[in-house]
Amino acid sequence: MPVQTSRRPPSLDSKRPPGGSAVIPSQARTRGGADPAPPKKRPRRKDPLWARLTVVAGAVLMLTSGVAIVGSKALISQATGNIAQRNLLGDAGKTDAEGGASLDGPIDMLLLGVDARERWAADDVRSDSIIVLHIPATHDQAYLISVPRDTEAHIPAFKKSGWQGGTDKINAAFQIGARNGGGWEGGAQLMAQTIKNLTGVSFDGAAIINFGGFKNVIDTLGTVRICVKQEVKSHHMSYVDGKPMWNADAKKTGKPMTPVVHKKGCQEMEGWAALDYARQRYGLAQGDYDRQANQQQLIKAMARKATDKGILTNPLKLQQLVKAAGKALVLDVNGASIENFVFTMRGVTANELTMLKTNNGTFNGNGNGREELSPETLQMFQAVKQDKLAEFVFNHPEVISNRK
């Protein structure tokens, strides 16, 4: 496959930014480069900046102060200084022919959710949550599209980890890229290239979201309101003496264990419960597809909670949120500065986040026990690439998720 010229500058030796940052298993590299030209001016909106950011990536959105300053790049830069930045896209970033350094056009971002725990090796983590965030050139709408974890895909050769290339479930791409010192940075790069080859979509940015770190973000918010569509028994957690614990830890206590069950209906969930609910796929009618919808639902619930006036006007709470978000994610904005990237998103609000289904929300087998993207889903990604997703959704309303 020919190598495309990317706008990404060469990697430089990485240094942790002031104020601390998320610690990730990766090679010590980051990026430099001049800031792109400022985006075109748009009418200012009354929604607090931090609330708008919450739409962009769940945790990516929880980066800046919510005080009533709309568009101050200096303050955005200060607030995002503790976010770890790495080269997560490799050659999957947008080329000059696809928009290059300009943020004026459509923006596509790859969100990778990892469920890393301290006892797991850094090179033995898969990304079971794969979400493409599309923001059209108007920058006033956002769409979330999940890629099924079991999708069969060609995972290209990756020199950094010694991978020669081959076919596997797509969620294996992250683990394969992380092998042999590739770290999470290598895992994200190989996943991004695999997604690009499969869908044709190149990216303006990427984020690795550690779902374990999300708990602190949600706890700082207080709770999130989740409407559970179907009751599900947790595959991962149980109560011991009324306290929720990982099953492995609960067994060590030798005490009676009561399964955690997420009951049907709308409810306020604490961080541990919301994340446990978003992790479940066993016992759900559509398995991983229901989990995809639940994860999208959680991102939107966090966005809604972020617009709560009491939270946005509490300086201490906002500082805690910024700190928690910095520990929960790793970010790549493909050579742009974070403040320019964030500033460009200022027109998006939580009410303009649309959740979309792949494969009509159900398993789409290819005859080999694996699944593949349906023709309609491939058309949807083509619409993303052409920035015609709104038109596609209008003509295919069945792809819209009905989760609230």
Short mmCIF file of C-alpha atoms in Angstrom, two decimals:
data_model
loop_
_atom_site.label_atom_id
_atom_site.label_comp_id
_atom_site.label_asym_id
_atom_site.label_seq_id
_atom_site.Cartn_x
_atom_site.Cartn_y
_atom_site.Cartn_z
CA MET A 1 0.00 0.00 0.00
CA PRO A 2 1.54 3.38 -0.92
CA VAL A 3 2.50 5.64 1.96
CA GLN A 4 0.63 8.92 1.95
CA THR A 5 2.22 12.19 2.93
CA SER A 6 0.83 13.35 6.24
CA ARG A 7 0.88 16.71 7.92
CA ARG A 8 2.21 15.07 11.08
CA PRO A 9 5.65 16.45 12.06
CA PRO A 10 8.41 14.05 13.15
CA SER A 11 8.19 12.78 16.72
CA LEU A 12 10.35 14.49 19.33
CA ASP A 13 11.54 13.27 22.70
CA SER A 14 8.59 13.43 25.04
CA LYS A 15 8.47 15.47 28.21
CA ARG A 16 5.65 15.47 30.68
CA PRO A 17 3.83 18.80 30.67
CA PRO A 18 3.70 20.83 33.87
CA GLY A 19 1.11 19.76 36.39
CA GLY A 20 1.39 16.02 35.73
CA SER A 21 -0.38 13.87 33.16
CA ALA A 22 -1.79 10.46 32.55
CA VAL A 23 0.83 7.74 32.71
CA ILE A 24 0.57 5.41 29.73
CA PRO A 25 2.62 2.44 28.59
CA SER A 26 4.17 3.83 25.42
CA GLN A 27 7.41 4.86 23.87
CA ALA A 28 8.51 8.27 25.07
CA ARG A 29 7.48 10.30 22.05
CA THR A 30 5.31 13.29 21.31
CA ARG A 31 4.87 15.81 18.57
CA GLY A 32 5.75 19.38 17.90
CA GLY A 33 4.88 21.79 15.12
CA ALA A 34 3.38 25.18 14.46
CA ASP A 35 -0.22 25.88 15.23
CA PRO A 36 -2.60 25.85 12.26
CA ALA A 37 -4.31 29.00 11.08
CA PRO A 38 -7.11 30.14 13.41
CA PRO A 39 -10.55 28.79 12.49
CA LYS A 40 -13.16 31.01 10.92
CA LYS A 41 -15.15 33.09 13.34
CA ARG A 42 -18.63 31.86 14.19
CA PRO A 43 -21.39 33.41 16.27
CA ARG A 44 -20.73 32.86 19.95
CA ARG A 45 -23.13 30.70 21.89
CA LYS A 46 -24.29 31.00 25.46
CA ASP A 47 -23.40 27.44 26.43
CA PRO A 48 -20.32 27.27 28.70
CA LEU A 49 -17.18 26.20 26.85
CA TRP A 50 -16.53 23.20 29.06
CA ALA A 51 -20.04 21.91 28.44
CA ARG A 52 -19.51 22.07 24.69
CA LEU A 53 -16.28 20.18 24.98
CA THR A 54 -18.10 17.38 26.76
CA VAL A 55 -19.80 16.49 23.50
CA VAL A 56 -16.56 16.02 21.62
CA ALA A 57 -15.34 12.88 23.32
CA GLY A 58 -16.81 12.11 26.69
CA ALA A 59 -13.55 12.57 28.54
CA VAL A 60 -11.87 14.70 25.86
CA LEU A 61 -14.67 17.12 26.48
CA MET A 62 -13.96 17.39 30.17
CA LEU A 63 -10.85 19.40 29.70
CA THR A 64 -11.46 23.06 30.31
CA SER A 65 -12.84 25.50 32.78
CA GLY A 66 -16.57 26.09 32.63
CA VAL A 67 -16.45 29.73 33.64
CA ALA A 68 -18.24 32.07 31.28
CA ILE A 69 -15.32 32.60 28.91
CA VAL A 70 -16.20 31.55 25.39
CA GLY A 71 -13.19 31.28 23.14
CA SER A 72 -10.18 32.29 25.24
CA LYS A 73 -7.42 30.13 23.79
CA ALA A 74 -4.99 31.10 26.55
CA LEU A 75 -7.34 29.77 29.21
CA ILE A 76 -8.06 26.65 27.19
CA SER A 77 -4.32 26.02 26.90
CA GLN A 78 -3.85 26.47 30.64
CA ALA A 79 -6.74 24.15 31.47
CA THR A 80 -5.56 21.37 29.15
CA GLY A 81 -1.89 21.50 30.14
CA ASN A 82 -2.05 18.23 32.12
CA ILE A 83 -3.47 16.13 29.28
CA ALA A 84 -1.01 13.52 28.02
CA GLN A 85 -0.37 13.88 24.28
CA ARG A 86 1.11 11.15 22.14
CA ASN A 87 1.29 10.18 18.47
CA LEU A 88 -1.77 7.93 18.36
CA LEU A 89 -2.57 8.19 14.64
CA GLY A 90 0.68 7.33 12.89
CA ASP A 91 -0.06 7.42 9.15
CA ALA A 92 -3.85 7.46 9.65
CA GLY A 93 -4.02 11.22 10.10
CA LYS A 94 -5.60 13.36 7.40
CA THR A 95 -3.29 14.27 4.55
CA ASP A 96 -2.96 17.73 3.01
CA ALA A 97 -5.27 16.57 0.21
CA GLU A 98 -7.90 15.67 2.83
CA GLY A 99 -7.78 19.00 4.60
CA GLY A 100 -4.34 18.89 6.12
CA ALA A 101 -3.62 21.45 8.80
CA SER A 102 -6.95 23.23 8.42
CA LEU A 103 -9.63 22.66 11.06
CA ASP A 104 -12.22 24.57 9.05
CA GLY A 105 -13.67 21.46 7.42
CA PRO A 106 -15.22 18.30 8.86
CA ILE A 107 -13.48 16.76 11.86
CA ASP A 108 -13.19 13.04 12.45
CA MET A 109 -11.85 11.64 15.69
CA LEU A 110 -11.11 8.07 16.77
CA LEU A 111 -12.05 7.23 20.36
CA LEU A 112 -10.59 4.05 21.82
CA GLY A 113 -11.85 2.79 25.17
CA VAL A 114 -9.52 0.47 27.07
CA ASP A 115 -10.39 -1.36 30.26
CA ALA A 116 -6.89 -1.42 31.76
CA ARG A 117 -6.34 -2.59 35.32
CA GLU A 118 -3.16 -2.42 37.35
CA ARG A 119 -2.64 -6.18 37.38
CA TRP A 120 -2.74 -6.42 33.58
CA ALA A 121 0.40 -6.19 31.44
CA ALA A 122 0.69 -3.03 29.34
CA ASP A 123 0.97 -5.04 26.13
CA ASP A 124 -2.03 -7.28 26.85
CA VAL A 125 -4.88 -4.78 26.59
CA ARG A 126 -7.48 -4.74 23.82
CA SER A 127 -9.65 -1.83 22.82
CA ASP A 128 -13.19 -3.15 23.06
CA SER A 129 -14.75 0.29 22.60
CA ILE A 130 -14.05 1.74 19.15
CA ILE A 131 -15.99 4.90 18.31
CA VAL A 132 -15.69 7.30 15.38
CA LEU A 133 -16.75 10.83 16.24
CA HIS A 134 -17.78 12.89 13.18
CA ILE A 135 -18.33 16.63 13.27
CA PRO A 136 -19.44 18.15 9.93
CA ALA A 137 -17.83 21.25 8.47
CA THR A 138 -20.58 23.38 10.02
CA HIS A 139 -19.19 22.42 13.46
CA ASP A 140 -22.67 22.51 14.99
CA GLN A 141 -23.47 18.79 15.18
CA ALA A 142 -21.72 15.62 16.34
CA TYR A 143 -22.25 11.95 15.52
CA LEU A 144 -21.01 8.84 17.33
CA ILE A 145 -20.54 5.62 15.34
CA SER A 146 -19.30 2.47 17.09
CA VAL A 147 -17.28 -0.16 15.24
CA PRO A 148 -18.19 -3.71 16.40
CA ARG A 149 -15.28 -5.31 18.30
CA ASP A 150 -15.63 -8.65 16.47
CA THR A 151 -15.49 -7.17 12.97
CA GLU A 152 -13.10 -9.19 10.82
CA ALA A 153 -10.43 -6.93 9.39
CA HIS A 154 -7.03 -7.04 7.79
CA ILE A 155 -4.58 -5.70 10.35
CA PRO A 156 -1.64 -4.29 8.36
CA ALA A 157 2.01 -5.00 9.06
CA PHE A 158 3.41 -2.94 11.92
CA LYS A 159 7.18 -2.76 12.21
CA LYS A 160 7.20 -1.27 15.70
CA SER A 161 5.74 -4.43 17.26
CA GLY A 162 7.11 -6.93 14.74
CA TRP A 163 3.67 -7.75 13.29
CA GLN A 164 3.81 -9.07 9.73
CA GLY A 165 0.16 -8.43 8.94
CA GLY A 166 -2.88 -10.70 8.93
CA THR A 167 -6.61 -11.04 9.53
CA ASP A 168 -8.20 -11.00 12.97
CA LYS A 169 -10.99 -9.42 14.98
CA ILE A 170 -10.54 -5.68 14.82
CA ASN A 171 -10.22 -5.23 18.58
CA ALA A 172 -6.99 -7.29 18.40
CA ALA A 173 -5.28 -4.47 16.47
CA PHE A 174 -4.63 -2.49 19.66
CA GLN A 175 -3.05 -5.43 21.49
CA ILE A 176 -0.95 -6.37 18.45
CA GLY A 177 0.38 -2.83 18.08
CA ALA A 178 1.20 -2.64 21.78
CA ARG A 179 3.40 -5.75 21.72
CA ASN A 180 7.19 -5.75 22.06
CA GLY A 181 7.44 -2.23 23.42
CA GLY A 182 4.91 -0.63 21.09
CA GLY A 183 2.85 0.40 24.10
CA TRP A 184 -0.53 2.09 23.95
CA GLU A 185 0.85 4.53 21.41
CA GLY A 186 1.66 1.68 19.04
CA GLY A 187 -1.67 0.02 19.76
CA ALA A 188 -3.59 3.16 18.84
CA GLN A 189 -1.54 3.71 15.68
CA LEU A 190 -2.20 0.21 14.39
CA MET A 191 -5.90 0.45 15.28
CA ALA A 192 -6.19 3.82 13.50
CA GLN A 193 -4.57 2.45 10.35
CA THR A 194 -6.80 -0.64 10.46
CA ILE A 195 -9.94 1.50 10.78
CA LYS A 196 -8.76 3.77 7.96
CA ASN A 197 -8.16 0.79 5.66
CA LEU A 198 -11.56 -0.67 6.52
CA THR A 199 -13.72 2.45 6.29
CA GLY A 200 -11.70 4.91 4.20
CA VAL A 201 -11.91 7.52 6.98
CA SER A 202 -8.76 9.43 7.98
CA PHE A 203 -8.60 11.25 11.29
CA ASP A 204 -8.01 14.73 12.71
CA GLY A 205 -7.47 13.37 16.19
CA ALA A 206 -7.63 10.39 18.50
CA ALA A 207 -8.05 9.65 22.18
CA ILE A 208 -7.44 6.63 24.38
CA ILE A 209 -9.95 6.63 27.20
CA ASN A 210 -9.18 4.49 30.22
CA PHE A 211 -12.60 3.47 31.46
CA GLY A 212 -11.17 2.90 34.92
CA GLY A 213 -10.18 6.57 35.00
CA PHE A 214 -13.68 7.52 33.87
CA LYS A 215 -14.98 6.50 37.30
CA ASN A 216 -13.26 9.48 38.92
CA VAL A 217 -14.64 11.83 36.26
CA ILE A 218 -18.21 10.63 36.86
CA ASP A 219 -17.75 10.70 40.62
CA THR A 220 -16.61 14.31 40.35
CA LEU A 221 -19.77 15.04 38.35
CA GLY A 222 -21.67 13.32 41.14
CA THR A 223 -23.83 10.90 39.19
CA VAL A 224 -25.11 10.46 35.65
CA ARG A 225 -28.68 9.70 34.66
CA ILE A 226 -28.89 6.46 32.68
CA CYS A 227 -32.07 4.86 31.34
CA VAL A 228 -31.45 1.10 31.40
CA LYS A 229 -33.25 -0.50 28.47
CA GLN A 230 -32.95 -4.11 29.65
CA GLU A 231 -32.04 -5.59 33.00
CA VAL A 232 -28.56 -7.11 33.04
CA LYS A 233 -26.53 -9.00 35.63
CA SER A 234 -22.95 -7.80 35.92
CA HIS A 235 -20.35 -10.17 34.55
CA HIS A 236 -17.58 -8.33 36.40
CA MET A 237 -18.76 -7.11 39.82
CA SER A 238 -20.52 -8.33 42.97
CA TYR A 239 -21.47 -6.90 46.35
CA VAL A 240 -19.63 -8.01 49.48
CA ASP A 241 -21.13 -6.63 52.70
CA GLY A 242 -23.01 -4.16 50.52
CA LYS A 243 -19.81 -2.87 48.86
CA PRO A 244 -19.31 -3.30 45.06
CA MET A 245 -16.10 -5.14 44.21
CA TRP A 246 -14.45 -6.78 41.21
CA ASN A 247 -15.35 -10.46 41.27
CA ALA A 248 -11.70 -11.50 41.54
CA ASP A 249 -11.25 -9.31 44.62
CA ALA A 250 -14.61 -10.32 46.06
CA LYS A 251 -13.65 -14.02 45.92
CA LYS A 252 -10.50 -13.35 47.93
CA THR A 253 -12.58 -12.11 50.87
CA GLY A 254 -14.19 -15.53 51.32
CA LYS A 255 -17.45 -13.78 52.14
CA PRO A 256 -20.87 -14.23 50.48
CA MET A 257 -21.14 -12.49 47.11
CA THR A 258 -24.33 -10.89 45.78
CA PRO A 259 -24.38 -10.19 42.02
CA VAL A 260 -24.66 -6.59 40.88
CA VAL A 261 -27.81 -6.26 38.78
CA HIS A 262 -28.63 -3.18 36.72
CA LYS A 263 -32.41 -2.86 36.83
CA LYS A 264 -34.51 -1.62 33.92
CA GLY A 265 -35.59 2.01 34.10
CA CYS A 266 -34.11 5.50 34.46
CA GLN A 267 -31.83 6.06 37.44
CA GLU A 268 -28.94 8.12 38.76
CA MET A 269 -25.74 6.06 38.68
CA GLU A 270 -22.51 6.57 40.56
CA GLY A 271 -19.26 6.21 38.65
CA TRP A 272 -18.64 2.54 39.41
CA ALA A 273 -22.21 1.57 38.45
CA ALA A 274 -22.27 3.60 35.23
CA LEU A 275 -18.98 2.12 34.06
CA ASP A 276 -19.94 -1.40 35.05
CA TYR A 277 -23.20 -1.03 33.13
CA ALA A 278 -21.32 0.29 30.06
CA ARG A 279 -18.97 -2.73 30.19
CA GLN A 280 -21.68 -5.40 29.99
CA ARG A 281 -22.37 -7.42 26.85
CA TYR A 282 -23.16 -10.92 28.17
CA GLY A 283 -26.84 -11.30 28.92
CA LEU A 284 -27.88 -8.47 26.60
CA ALA A 285 -30.21 -9.30 23.72
CA GLN A 286 -27.84 -7.96 21.05
CA GLY A 287 -24.58 -8.54 22.93
CA ASP A 288 -21.83 -6.14 21.91
CA TYR A 289 -24.26 -4.00 19.89
CA ASP A 290 -26.23 -3.24 23.03
CA ARG A 291 -22.96 -2.48 24.80
CA GLN A 292 -22.01 -0.06 22.01
CA ALA A 293 -25.33 1.75 22.50
CA ASN A 294 -24.83 1.81 26.27
CA GLN A 295 -21.36 3.32 25.89
CA GLN A 296 -22.65 6.00 23.54
CA GLN A 297 -25.46 6.60 26.02
CA LEU A 298 -22.94 7.11 28.83
CA ILE A 299 -20.99 9.70 26.81
CA LYS A 300 -24.19 11.62 26.16
CA ALA A 301 -25.24 11.35 29.82
CA MET A 302 -21.92 12.85 30.87
CA ALA A 303 -22.41 15.65 28.35
CA ARG A 304 -25.84 16.41 29.77
CA LYS A 305 -24.57 16.42 33.34
CA ALA A 306 -21.80 18.80 32.34
CA THR A 307 -24.40 21.44 31.46
CA ASP A 308 -25.64 21.46 35.04
CA LYS A 309 -25.34 25.08 36.16
CA GLY A 310 -24.28 24.19 39.68
CA ILE A 311 -21.31 22.18 38.42
CA LEU A 312 -20.15 24.73 35.88
CA THR A 313 -20.12 27.57 38.39
CA ASN A 314 -18.20 25.70 41.11
CA PRO A 315 -14.47 26.49 40.64
CA LEU A 316 -13.34 23.69 42.97
CA LYS A 317 -15.52 21.13 41.19
CA LEU A 318 -14.18 22.27 37.82
CA GLN A 319 -10.57 21.93 38.96
CA GLN A 320 -11.33 18.41 40.15
CA LEU A 321 -12.93 17.56 36.81
CA VAL A 322 -9.95 18.82 34.81
CA LYS A 323 -7.60 16.80 37.02
CA ALA A 324 -9.73 13.66 36.74
CA ALA A 325 -10.02 14.00 32.95
CA GLY A 326 -6.26 14.38 32.63
CA LYS A 327 -5.80 11.01 34.33
CA ALA A 328 -8.47 9.31 32.24
CA LEU A 329 -7.28 9.92 28.70
CA VAL A 330 -4.42 10.30 26.26
CA LEU A 331 -4.92 12.67 23.33
CA ASP A 332 -3.64 13.24 19.80
CA VAL A 333 -4.82 16.25 17.79
CA ASN A 334 -2.70 15.43 14.74
CA GLY A 335 -0.29 18.34 14.91
CA ALA A 336 -2.77 21.05 15.91
CA SER A 337 -2.63 22.75 19.28
CA ILE A 338 -5.26 21.59 21.77
CA GLU A 339 -6.56 25.13 22.16
CA ASN A 340 -7.17 25.49 18.40
CA PHE A 341 -8.74 22.04 18.27
CA VAL A 342 -11.02 22.78 21.20
CA PHE A 343 -11.84 26.30 20.01
CA THR A 344 -13.05 24.86 16.72
CA MET A 345 -15.59 22.69 18.57
CA ARG A 346 -17.22 25.58 20.37
CA GLY A 347 -20.48 25.34 18.40
CA VAL A 348 -21.33 21.78 19.46
CA THR A 349 -23.63 21.13 22.41
CA ALA A 350 -24.93 18.01 24.15
CA ASN A 351 -28.32 18.29 22.46
CA GLU A 352 -26.62 18.03 19.07
CA LEU A 353 -24.99 14.66 19.72
CA THR A 354 -26.55 11.92 17.55
CA MET A 355 -25.84 8.25 18.26
CA LEU A 356 -25.77 5.96 15.23
CA LYS A 357 -25.97 2.17 14.84
CA THR A 358 -23.77 -0.03 12.68
CA ASN A 359 -25.13 -3.17 11.00
CA ASN A 360 -28.64 -2.11 12.04
CA GLY A 361 -27.71 -2.86 15.65
CA THR A 362 -27.31 -6.63 15.26
CA PHE A 363 -24.67 -9.24 14.41
CA ASN A 364 -23.80 -9.31 10.69
CA GLY A 365 -22.03 -12.61 10.01
CA ASN A 366 -19.70 -13.28 7.09
CA GLY A 367 -20.09 -17.07 7.09
CA ASN A 368 -16.82 -17.72 8.93
CA GLY A 369 -18.13 -17.12 12.44
CA ARG A 370 -16.88 -13.53 12.25
CA GLU A 371 -18.78 -10.42 11.36
CA GLU A 372 -18.35 -7.72 8.78
CA LEU A 373 -19.66 -4.25 8.15
CA SER A 374 -22.89 -4.32 6.17
CA PRO A 375 -23.22 -2.49 2.84
CA GLU A 376 -25.36 0.16 4.55
CA THR A 377 -22.71 0.71 7.25
CA LEU A 378 -19.96 1.01 4.65
CA GLN A 379 -22.13 3.61 2.87
CA MET A 380 -22.46 5.44 6.18
CA PHE A 381 -18.68 5.62 6.57
CA GLN A 382 -18.39 6.78 2.98
CA ALA A 383 -20.82 9.57 3.89
CA VAL A 384 -18.53 10.43 6.82
CA LYS A 385 -15.56 10.67 4.46
CA GLN A 386 -17.52 12.88 2.05
CA ASP A 387 -19.04 14.96 4.88
CA LYS A 388 -22.55 13.96 3.78
CA LEU A 389 -23.55 12.12 6.95
CA ALA A 390 -26.56 14.34 7.71
CA GLU A 391 -27.98 13.57 4.28
CA PHE A 392 -27.31 9.85 4.76
CA VAL A 393 -29.03 9.81 8.17
CA PHE A 394 -32.04 11.65 6.73
CA ASN A 395 -32.40 8.97 4.06
CA HIS A 396 -31.63 6.11 6.49
CA PRO A 397 -33.37 7.02 9.76
CA GLU A 398 -33.09 3.40 10.92
CA VAL A 399 -29.42 3.98 11.79
CA ILE A 400 -30.34 6.40 14.60
CA SER A 401 -30.10 4.90 18.08
CA ASN A 402 -33.23 5.26 20.19
CA ARG A 403 -31.37 5.39 23.50
CA LYS A 404 -32.12 8.36 25.73
#
